[in-house]
mmCIF file of C-alpha atoms in Angstrom:
data_model
loop_
_atom_site.group_PDB
_atom_site.id
_atom_site.type_symbol
_atom_site.label_atom_id
_atom_site.label_comp_id
_atom_site.label_asym_id
_atom_site.label_seq_id
_atom_site.Cartn_x
_atom_site.Cartn_y
_atom_site.Cartn_z
ATOM 1 C CA UNK A 604 -0.107 0.033 0.222
ATOM 2 C CA UNK A 605 1.041 3.455 -0.439
ATOM 3 C CA UNK A 606 2.295 5.734 1.230
ATOM 4 C CA UNK A 607 -0.467 9.417 1.363
ATOM 5 C CA UNK A 608 -0.245 12.499 3.501
ATOM 6 C CA UNK A 609 -2.735 13.691 4.876
ATOM 7 C CA UNK A 610 -3.655 16.994 6.808
ATOM 8 C CA UNK A 611 -6.767 17.511 9.018
ATOM 9 C CA UNK A 612 -8.006 20.736 10.686
ATOM 10 C CA UNK A 613 -8.991 20.144 14.100
ATOM 11 C CA UNK A 614 -10.050 22.736 15.892
ATOM 12 C CA UNK A 615 -10.525 21.094 19.219
ATOM 13 C CA UNK A 616 -6.643 20.889 19.316
ATOM 14 C CA UNK A 617 -5.912 23.820 22.764
ATOM 15 C CA UNK A 618 -3.130 22.230 23.763
ATOM 16 C CA UNK A 619 -0.036 19.149 23.837
ATOM 17 C CA UNK A 620 -1.658 17.820 26.124
ATOM 18 C CA UNK A 621 -4.451 17.370 23.023
ATOM 19 C CA UNK A 622 -1.167 17.178 20.947
ATOM 20 C CA UNK A 623 -0.294 13.707 23.054
ATOM 21 C CA UNK A 624 -3.989 12.183 22.626
ATOM 22 C CA UNK A 625 -3.784 12.741 18.889
ATOM 23 C CA UNK A 626 -0.994 11.033 18.485
ATOM 24 C CA UNK A 627 -0.578 8.437 20.872
ATOM 25 C CA UNK A 628 -3.700 7.097 18.988
ATOM 26 C CA UNK A 629 -2.691 7.144 15.822
ATOM 27 C CA UNK A 630 0.665 5.349 16.630
ATOM 28 C CA UNK A 631 -0.908 2.949 18.453
ATOM 29 C CA UNK A 632 -2.865 1.632 15.593
ATOM 30 C CA UNK A 633 -0.616 2.675 12.449
ATOM 31 C CA UNK A 634 2.449 2.097 14.506
ATOM 32 C CA UNK A 635 4.919 3.478 11.080
ATOM 33 C CA UNK A 636 3.124 6.068 10.723
ATOM 34 C CA UNK A 637 4.759 9.840 11.248
ATOM 35 C CA UNK A 638 2.565 12.130 12.823
ATOM 36 C CA UNK A 639 2.779 16.366 13.759
ATOM 37 C CA UNK A 640 0.335 17.894 15.409
ATOM 38 C CA UNK A 641 0.828 21.624 15.358
ATOM 39 C CA UNK A 642 -1.154 23.103 18.335
ATOM 40 C CA UNK A 643 -1.020 26.812 17.245
ATOM 41 C CA UNK A 644 -2.276 26.038 13.537
ATOM 42 C CA UNK A 645 -5.034 23.460 14.943
ATOM 43 C CA UNK A 646 -3.327 20.840 12.537
ATOM 44 C CA UNK A 647 -2.569 17.388 12.432
ATOM 45 C CA UNK A 648 -0.188 16.320 9.525
ATOM 46 C CA UNK A 649 -0.068 12.085 8.914
ATOM 47 C CA UNK A 650 2.147 10.575 6.603
ATOM 48 C CA UNK A 651 0.629 6.740 6.701
ATOM 49 C CA UNK A 652 -0.599 4.187 5.140
ATOM 50 C CA UNK A 653 -3.870 4.033 6.814
ATOM 51 C CA UNK A 654 -7.024 5.264 4.463
ATOM 52 C CA UNK A 655 -8.274 9.016 4.880
ATOM 53 C CA UNK A 656 -10.891 7.813 6.717
ATOM 54 C CA UNK A 657 -9.843 5.618 9.536
ATOM 55 C CA UNK A 658 -7.431 8.121 10.542
ATOM 56 C CA UNK A 659 -9.496 11.459 10.958
ATOM 57 C CA UNK A 660 -12.073 8.403 12.893
ATOM 58 C CA UNK A 661 -9.278 7.840 15.214
ATOM 59 C CA UNK A 662 -8.886 11.964 16.371
ATOM 60 C CA UNK A 663 -12.077 11.810 16.340
ATOM 61 C CA UNK A 664 -12.424 8.863 18.308
ATOM 62 C CA UNK A 665 -10.062 10.599 21.333
ATOM 63 C CA UNK A 666 -13.006 13.244 21.305
ATOM 64 C CA UNK A 667 -11.768 15.547 19.128
ATOM 65 C CA UNK A 668 -13.449 17.257 15.835
ATOM 66 C CA UNK A 669 -12.121 17.581 12.756
ATOM 67 C CA UNK A 670 -13.718 19.748 9.842
#
């Protein structure tokens, strides 16, 4: 499967704790993923073989909203 990079706007990110929760959740399911959360910009960049929808569901599963 090909590696793709996705950027999600996550307006509910307010702190580094939010960033850690999102990062930990994604890495639990996709250990090879590269995750970068920008708290100031409220974005999550993910380089992964997983589908965009599955990553979005992981973000939502830890209580965040994705625009």
